[in-house]
C-alpha cells in the first residue's frame, strides 16, 4: 500500500486526491447499452481539463475521514451553481440533463462507465472543477463517521485500491449529473455514482423529496493505508449482525428465508419490483430492545442523506416499525459469500449481501441497496 500514499495529493482536504486528472478506460467487457440522456451526450475532455489520452489516472487513494457539511438545500444549490460556473458549454451540457425516468434510473453497481451512467466523468475534470464537484456531494450528504460523505469518500478510495490491479476501476470513473436545474424551486435530482455507489437525491421546491435509491458496496471490505484501516460498510454490516444476534433461536428460524439469495434483489434496473408479500419476522413480535436494534441497523443507510433529512426519515421508519419485517439467508454472521439480510417496511427497504470479490475472488465484497417504497426518485415515476 506504500504506493497509495506516495501517489496522494489531497484535494482541499476533501473527497479526492488528484495528482493528475485524466481520462479513464471503462470496462470493455460491459454489454450495457448507453442510456438515453435527453440532452447532448458527454463530449469528453475539453480545453479546461488537463486530460490527455494515456496520462496518469486520477486517484482518491487515501480517504480523508472528513464529514459532509450536511447543508441546507440552498447550500447544495449554491455548490452546484459554483461547480457549473467552472465548466465550459459542452461540459455543462453533459451535466445538466432532463429529469426523465431514463436518466434517473441510469445507475449501476458495475464498472461500466458511460455505457450505464449519465453525466460527466470525474476523470475528465481539472483540479478546480473536481473540487467543485466534491463540494456538491459534500453539501448534500450526511456528517456522520462511516456514513454519508465520509462513507462515499471511502468507497471511492476502495475503487482506487482495485484500480491498482484493474484499470477499469478508480475514482476517476465516477459520474456526476444534475437531472433538472438545481434550484430551490421546481424538481431536480443530484445523480452521482460509479462502481458500487449510486447517490440519488431528489429535491422539490427546496426540500428533499427522496434520498433513494442509495447503493453502497465495497471491495475490498477493508484495507490498510499508512497505518490506518478503512472499512466503509462496517457500520452497516455490524448493525445488521447485532440485529440478528438479538434474536432467539426460534425467532431466527422464523426470520430465515426459504430461498437462498446471492445478491441484492432490487439493484439497478429492478425499480419498483418490491415483493408483494413481506417475508421473515415482524418487528411487532419483538421486544423494545430488539426493535431498537432494527432502528440502529437502519440508521447508517438513512444517514447517507443530509442530517435533517436523515432524522426526519428515521422518525418515519420508527413510526412504521410494527409493520416492518426482517429476514436473512445463509449465515446470520454475514461473514461468508451468500450471506444476505433484508429489512422491509411500509417505507424502508434495505438489503445487504456478502459476495465473492470481483477483482480478487479470494476476498469478500459487500453490496447493499437502500430504497423507499414510496419515495424512490422522489416518487416522480411509476414502475410496473
Coordinates of C-alpha atoms in Angstrom, one line a residue:
X1 CA 0.0 0.0 0.0
X2 CA 3.0 2.3 0.1
X3 CA 2.4 3.4 -3.5
X4 CA -1.0 4.7 -2.4
X5 CA 0.3 7.3 0.0
X6 CA 3.1 8.2 -2.4
X7 CA 0.5 9.0 -5.1
X8 CA -1.7 11.1 -2.9
X9 CA -2.2 14.9 -3.0
X10 CA -5.4 15.6 -1.1
X11 CA -7.8 18.0 -2.9
X12 CA -8.6 20.7 -0.4
X13 CA -9.0 18.2 2.5
X14 CA -11.9 16.8 0.6
X15 CA -13.2 13.8 -1.4
X16 CA -10.5 13.2 -3.9
X17 CA -6.7 13.4 -4.3
X18 CA -5.6 14.3 -7.8
X19 CA -2.0 14.4 -8.8
X20 CA -3.3 14.2 -12.4
X21 CA -6.7 14.5 -13.9
X22 CA -7.0 12.0 -16.7
X23 CA -9.5 10.1 -18.8
X24 CA -10.2 6.6 -17.5
X25 CA -10.8 3.5 -19.5
X26 CA -14.2 1.8 -18.8
X27 CA -14.8 -1.9 -18.6
X28 CA -14.6 -3.1 -22.2
X29 CA -16.4 -6.3 -21.3
X30 CA -19.7 -4.5 -20.4
X31 CA -22.5 -5.1 -22.8
X32 CA -24.8 -2.5 -21.4
X33 CA -26.2 0.0 -23.9
X34 CA -25.8 3.7 -23.5
X35 CA -28.7 5.4 -21.7
X36 CA -30.9 7.9 -23.4
X37 CA -29.9 11.2 -21.8
X38 CA -32.5 13.5 -23.3
X39 CA -29.7 16.1 -23.7
X40 CA -26.4 16.3 -25.6
X41 CA -24.1 13.5 -24.8
X42 CA -20.8 13.9 -22.9
X43 CA -18.3 15.4 -25.3
X44 CA -15.2 14.3 -23.5
X45 CA -12.3 16.4 -22.2
X46 CA -12.2 20.0 -23.3
X47 CA -9.6 22.7 -23.1
X48 CA -10.4 23.4 -19.5
X49 CA -9.2 20.0 -18.4
X50 CA -5.6 18.9 -18.4
X51 CA -6.6 15.4 -19.6
X52 CA -4.5 13.8 -22.3
X53 CA -5.0 10.2 -23.5
X54 CA -2.8 7.8 -21.8
X55 CA -1.9 10.2 -18.9
X56 CA -1.9 9.1 -15.3
X57 CA -5.2 8.2 -13.7
X58 CA -6.7 10.4 -11.1
X59 CA -6.7 8.9 -7.6
X60 CA -8.7 9.2 -4.4
X61 CA -6.3 6.7 -2.8
X62 CA -6.4 7.8 0.8
X63 CA -9.8 8.8 2.2
X64 CA -9.9 11.8 4.3
X65 CA -12.3 10.7 7.0
X66 CA -14.0 14.1 6.7
X67 CA -17.7 14.5 7.2
X68 CA -20.2 16.1 4.8
X69 CA -21.3 19.6 5.5
X70 CA -25.0 18.4 5.8
X71 CA -26.0 21.8 4.5
X72 CA -29.4 23.1 3.5
X73 CA -30.9 22.7 0.0
X74 CA -29.8 26.3 -0.7
X75 CA -26.2 25.2 0.2
X76 CA -26.5 22.3 -2.3
X77 CA -27.8 24.7 -5.0
X78 CA -25.1 27.2 -4.3
X79 CA -22.4 24.5 -4.6
X80 CA -24.0 23.2 -7.8
X81 CA -24.1 26.7 -9.3
X82 CA -20.4 27.3 -8.4
X83 CA -19.4 23.9 -10.0
X84 CA -21.4 24.7 -13.2
X85 CA -19.6 28.0 -13.5
X86 CA -16.2 26.2 -13.8
X87 CA -17.4 24.2 -16.8
X88 CA -17.5 25.2 -20.5
X89 CA -20.7 24.9 -22.6
X90 CA -20.0 21.3 -23.7
X91 CA -19.3 20.2 -20.2
X92 CA -22.4 21.9 -18.8
X93 CA -24.4 20.0 -21.5
X94 CA -23.0 16.8 -20.1
X95 CA -24.0 17.7 -16.5
X96 CA -27.4 19.4 -17.0
X97 CA -29.8 16.8 -18.2
X98 CA -33.6 16.4 -18.3
X99 CA -35.2 14.8 -15.2
X100 CA -36.6 11.8 -17.1
X101 CA -37.1 8.3 -15.9
X102 CA -34.5 7.1 -18.4
X103 CA -31.9 9.4 -16.9
X104 CA -32.9 8.8 -13.3
X105 CA -32.5 5.0 -13.5
X106 CA -29.2 5.2 -15.3
X107 CA -27.0 3.9 -12.5
X108 CA -25.2 0.7 -11.8
X109 CA -23.1 -1.2 -9.4
X110 CA -20.7 -2.3 -12.2
X111 CA -17.6 -0.8 -13.6
X112 CA -19.4 0.1 -16.9
X113 CA -18.6 3.8 -17.3
X114 CA -20.8 5.9 -19.6
X115 CA -22.5 2.8 -21.1
X116 CA -24.7 2.6 -18.0
X117 CA -24.5 6.2 -16.5
X118 CA -25.2 9.8 -17.4
X119 CA -23.3 12.9 -16.5
X120 CA -19.7 14.0 -16.6
X121 CA -16.8 11.7 -15.7
X122 CA -14.7 12.9 -12.8
X123 CA -11.5 11.8 -14.5
X124 CA -12.2 14.4 -17.2
X125 CA -12.2 17.4 -14.8
X126 CA -9.5 19.8 -13.9
X127 CA -8.4 20.2 -10.3
X128 CA -10.7 23.3 -9.8
X129 CA -13.6 21.5 -11.4
X130 CA -13.1 18.4 -9.3
X131 CA -13.0 20.5 -6.2
X132 CA -16.4 22.0 -7.3
X133 CA -17.9 18.5 -7.9
X134 CA -16.7 17.3 -4.5
X135 CA -18.3 20.4 -2.8
X136 CA -21.7 19.5 -4.3
X137 CA -21.6 15.9 -2.9
X138 CA -20.2 17.2 0.4
X139 CA -23.0 19.8 0.8
X140 CA -25.7 17.2 0.1
X141 CA -24.7 14.3 2.3
X142 CA -24.5 13.4 6.0
X143 CA -21.9 14.4 8.5
X144 CA -21.5 11.0 10.4
X145 CA -18.4 8.8 10.6
X146 CA -18.6 5.9 8.0
X147 CA -21.9 7.3 6.8
X148 CA -22.8 10.0 4.3
X149 CA -19.9 11.9 2.8
X150 CA -17.3 10.0 4.8
X151 CA -18.6 6.7 3.6
X152 CA -18.8 7.9 0.0
X153 CA -15.2 9.1 0.1
X154 CA -14.0 5.7 1.4
X155 CA -15.9 3.8 -1.3
X156 CA -14.2 5.8 -4.0
X157 CA -10.9 5.2 -2.3
X158 CA -11.6 1.5 -2.3
X159 CA -12.1 1.7 -6.0
X160 CA -8.7 3.2 -6.3
X161 CA -7.3 0.2 -4.5
X162 CA -9.0 -2.1 -7.1
X163 CA -7.6 0.2 -9.8
X164 CA -4.1 -0.8 -8.9
X165 CA -5.0 -4.3 -10.3
X166 CA -7.6 -3.5 -12.9
X167 CA -7.5 -0.1 -14.7
X168 CA -11.3 -0.2 -15.4
X169 CA -11.7 0.8 -11.7
X170 CA -10.9 4.0 -9.9
X171 CA -12.4 7.2 -8.5
X172 CA -12.0 8.9 -11.9
X173 CA -14.6 6.6 -13.3
X174 CA -17.4 8.1 -11.3
X175 CA -20.1 10.4 -12.9
X176 CA -22.0 13.5 -11.7
X177 CA -25.2 14.9 -13.2
X178 CA -28.0 17.2 -12.3
X179 CA -31.3 16.0 -13.7
X180 CA -33.2 19.2 -14.0
X181 CA -31.8 22.6 -13.0
X182 CA -30.5 22.9 -9.4
X183 CA -32.8 25.3 -7.7
X184 CA -34.9 25.8 -4.5
X185 CA -38.0 25.8 -6.8
X186 CA -39.1 23.0 -9.1
X187 CA -38.0 19.4 -9.1
X188 CA -34.5 18.1 -9.8
X189 CA -32.1 15.4 -8.8
X190 CA -28.5 15.1 -7.7
X191 CA -27.2 12.0 -9.5
X192 CA -23.8 10.7 -8.6
X193 CA -22.1 7.3 -8.7
X194 CA -19.8 4.7 -10.1
X195 CA -18.7 1.2 -9.3
X196 CA -20.7 0.0 -6.2
X197 CA -22.1 3.5 -5.5
X198 CA -25.3 5.3 -6.6
X199 CA -26.5 8.5 -4.9
X200 CA -29.9 9.7 -6.0
X201 CA -31.2 12.8 -4.1
X202 CA -34.4 14.3 -5.4
X203 CA -35.3 17.9 -4.5
X204 CA -38.7 19.5 -4.9
X205 CA -39.5 23.2 -4.1
X206 CA -36.5 23.5 -1.7
X207 CA -36.9 20.2 0.2
X208 CA -35.5 16.7 -0.1
X209 CA -38.3 14.7 -1.7
X210 CA -36.4 11.4 -1.8
X211 CA -33.0 10.1 -0.8
X212 CA -33.2 6.8 -2.6
X213 CA -32.1 4.6 -4.3
X214 CA -28.8 4.6 -2.5
X215 CA -26.5 1.8 -3.5
X216 CA -23.4 1.3 -1.4
X217 CA -20.9 -1.5 -1.9
X218 CA -17.2 -2.1 -1.4
X219 CA -14.4 -4.3 -2.4
X220 CA -12.2 -5.0 -0.6
X221 CA -14.3 -4.8 2.6
X222 CA -11.4 -3.3 4.4
X223 CA -7.8 -2.3 3.7
X224 CA -5.0 -0.5 5.5
X225 CA -3.1 2.5 4.2
X226 CA -0.3 4.3 6.1
X227 CA -1.2 2.6 9.3
X228 CA -5.0 3.4 9.1
X229 CA -7.6 0.7 8.4
X230 CA -10.6 1.6 6.4
X231 CA -13.9 -0.3 6.3
X232 CA -16.6 1.9 4.7
X233 CA -19.5 -0.5 5.2
X234 CA -18.5 -1.8 8.7
X235 CA -21.3 0.2 10.4
X236 CA -23.9 -1.3 8.1
X237 CA -22.5 -4.8 8.4
X238 CA -22.1 -4.7 12.2
X239 CA -25.5 -3.2 12.8
X240 CA -27.2 -6.0 10.9
X241 CA -25.2 -8.6 12.7
X242 CA -26.2 -7.2 16.0
X243 CA -29.8 -7.1 14.9
X244 CA -29.7 -10.8 14.1
X245 CA -27.7 -11.7 17.2
X246 CA -30.5 -10.1 19.2
X247 CA -33.0 -12.8 18.0
X248 CA -33.7 -16.0 19.8
X249 CA -33.1 -19.3 18.0
X250 CA -36.9 -19.6 17.4
X251 CA -37.0 -16.0 16.1
X252 CA -34.0 -16.7 13.8
X253 CA -35.8 -19.7 12.4
X254 CA -38.9 -17.6 11.6
X255 CA -36.7 -14.8 10.1
X256 CA -34.9 -17.2 7.7
X257 CA -35.8 -17.0 4.1
X258 CA -36.9 -20.2 2.3
X259 CA -34.7 -19.4 -0.7
X260 CA -31.0 -18.5 -0.8
X261 CA -30.3 -15.0 -2.1
X262 CA -26.8 -14.4 -3.5
X263 CA -27.2 -10.7 -4.4
X264 CA -29.4 -7.8 -3.7
X265 CA -32.9 -8.3 -5.2
X266 CA -33.7 -4.6 -6.0
X267 CA -30.4 -3.5 -7.6
X268 CA -30.1 -1.4 -10.8
X269 CA -32.9 -2.0 -13.4
X270 CA -35.1 -3.5 -10.7
X271 CA -37.0 -0.3 -9.9
X272 CA -40.5 -0.9 -8.4
X273 CA -40.1 -4.6 -8.1
X274 CA -40.8 -4.8 -4.4
X275 CA -42.2 -8.2 -3.3
X276 CA -46.0 -8.1 -2.7
X277 CA -45.6 -10.2 0.4
X278 CA -43.2 -9.4 3.2
X279 CA -41.0 -12.2 4.5
X280 CA -39.4 -13.0 7.8
X281 CA -40.4 -11.9 11.3
X282 CA -42.3 -8.8 12.1
X283 CA -40.9 -6.3 14.5
X284 CA -44.2 -6.2 16.2
X285 CA -43.3 -9.7 17.5
X286 CA -40.1 -8.5 19.1
X287 CA -39.2 -6.7 22.3
X288 CA -38.4 -3.0 22.6
X289 CA -34.7 -3.8 22.8
X290 CA -34.9 -5.9 19.7
X291 CA -36.8 -3.2 17.8
X292 CA -34.2 -0.7 18.8
X293 CA -31.6 -2.9 17.2
X294 CA -33.6 -2.8 14.0
X295 CA -33.7 1.0 14.1
X296 CA -29.9 1.1 14.8
X297 CA -29.3 -1.2 11.8
X298 CA -31.4 1.1 9.5
X299 CA -29.6 4.3 10.6
X300 CA -26.4 4.1 8.6
X301 CA -28.3 3.9 5.3
X302 CA -30.7 6.8 6.2
X303 CA -27.6 8.9 7.2
X304 CA -26.4 8.9 3.7
X305 CA -28.6 12.0 3.2
X306 CA -28.1 15.3 5.0
X307 CA -28.6 15.3 8.7
X308 CA -32.1 17.0 8.7
X309 CA -33.5 14.6 6.1
X310 CA -31.9 11.6 7.9
X311 CA -33.6 12.5 11.2
X312 CA -37.0 13.0 9.7
X313 CA -36.8 9.8 7.7
X314 CA -35.7 7.7 10.7
X315 CA -38.6 9.1 12.7
X316 CA -41.0 7.9 9.9
X317 CA -39.4 4.5 9.9
X318 CA -39.7 4.3 13.6
X319 CA -43.4 5.0 13.4
X320 CA -43.8 2.2 10.9
X321 CA -41.7 -0.3 12.8
X322 CA -44.6 -2.7 13.8
X323 CA -45.2 -3.4 10.2
X324 CA -41.5 -3.8 9.3
X325 CA -40.1 -7.3 8.7
X326 CA -36.5 -8.6 8.9
X327 CA -35.2 -11.7 7.2
X328 CA -32.0 -13.3 6.1
X329 CA -30.5 -16.3 4.3
X330 CA -27.2 -18.1 4.7
X331 CA -25.3 -17.4 7.9
X332 CA -26.5 -14.7 10.3
X333 CA -22.9 -13.8 10.9
X334 CA -22.7 -12.2 7.5
X335 CA -19.1 -13.4 7.0
X336 CA -19.5 -15.8 4.1
X337 CA -20.3 -15.3 0.4
X338 CA -24.0 -15.9 0.0
X339 CA -25.0 -14.4 3.4
X340 CA -27.9 -12.0 3.0
X341 CA -30.2 -9.8 5.1
X342 CA -33.2 -7.7 4.4
X343 CA -35.3 -5.1 6.2
X344 CA -38.7 -4.4 4.6
X345 CA -41.2 -2.0 6.0
X346 CA -44.1 0.2 4.7
X347 CA -41.4 2.6 3.5
X348 CA -37.9 1.3 4.2
X349 CA -36.3 -1.4 2.1
X350 CA -32.7 -2.4 2.9
X351 CA -30.7 -5.3 1.5
X352 CA -27.1 -6.4 2.4
X353 CA -25.3 -9.1 0.5
X354 CA -21.9 -10.8 1.1
X355 CA -20.3 -11.9 -2.1
X356 CA -17.0 -13.2 -3.5
X357 CA -14.7 -10.4 -4.8
X358 CA -14.8 -9.5 -8.4
X359 CA -11.3 -8.3 -8.9
X360 CA -9.8 -10.6 -6.3
X361 CA -12.0 -13.7 -5.9
X362 CA -10.1 -14.7 -2.9
X363 CA -11.6 -11.9 -0.8
X364 CA -15.1 -10.8 0.0
X365 CA -17.1 -7.8 -1.2
X366 CA -20.3 -6.2 0.1
X367 CA -23.3 -5.0 -1.9
X368 CA -26.2 -3.1 -0.3
X369 CA -29.1 -1.1 -1.5
X370 CA -31.5 1.2 0.3
X371 CA -34.8 2.1 -1.3
X372 CA -38.1 3.5 -0.2
X373 CA -41.4 2.0 -1.3
X374 CA -42.9 5.5 -1.9
X375 CA -40.1 8.0 -2.4
X376 CA -37.5 6.4 -4.7
X377 CA -36.6 9.2 -7.2
X378 CA -38.8 11.5 -5.1
X379 CA -41.9 9.4 -6.1
X380 CA -41.8 11.1 -9.5
X381 CA -42.1 7.9 -11.6
X382 CA -44.4 4.9 -11.7
X383 CA -42.8 1.5 -12.2
X384 CA -44.8 -1.5 -13.3

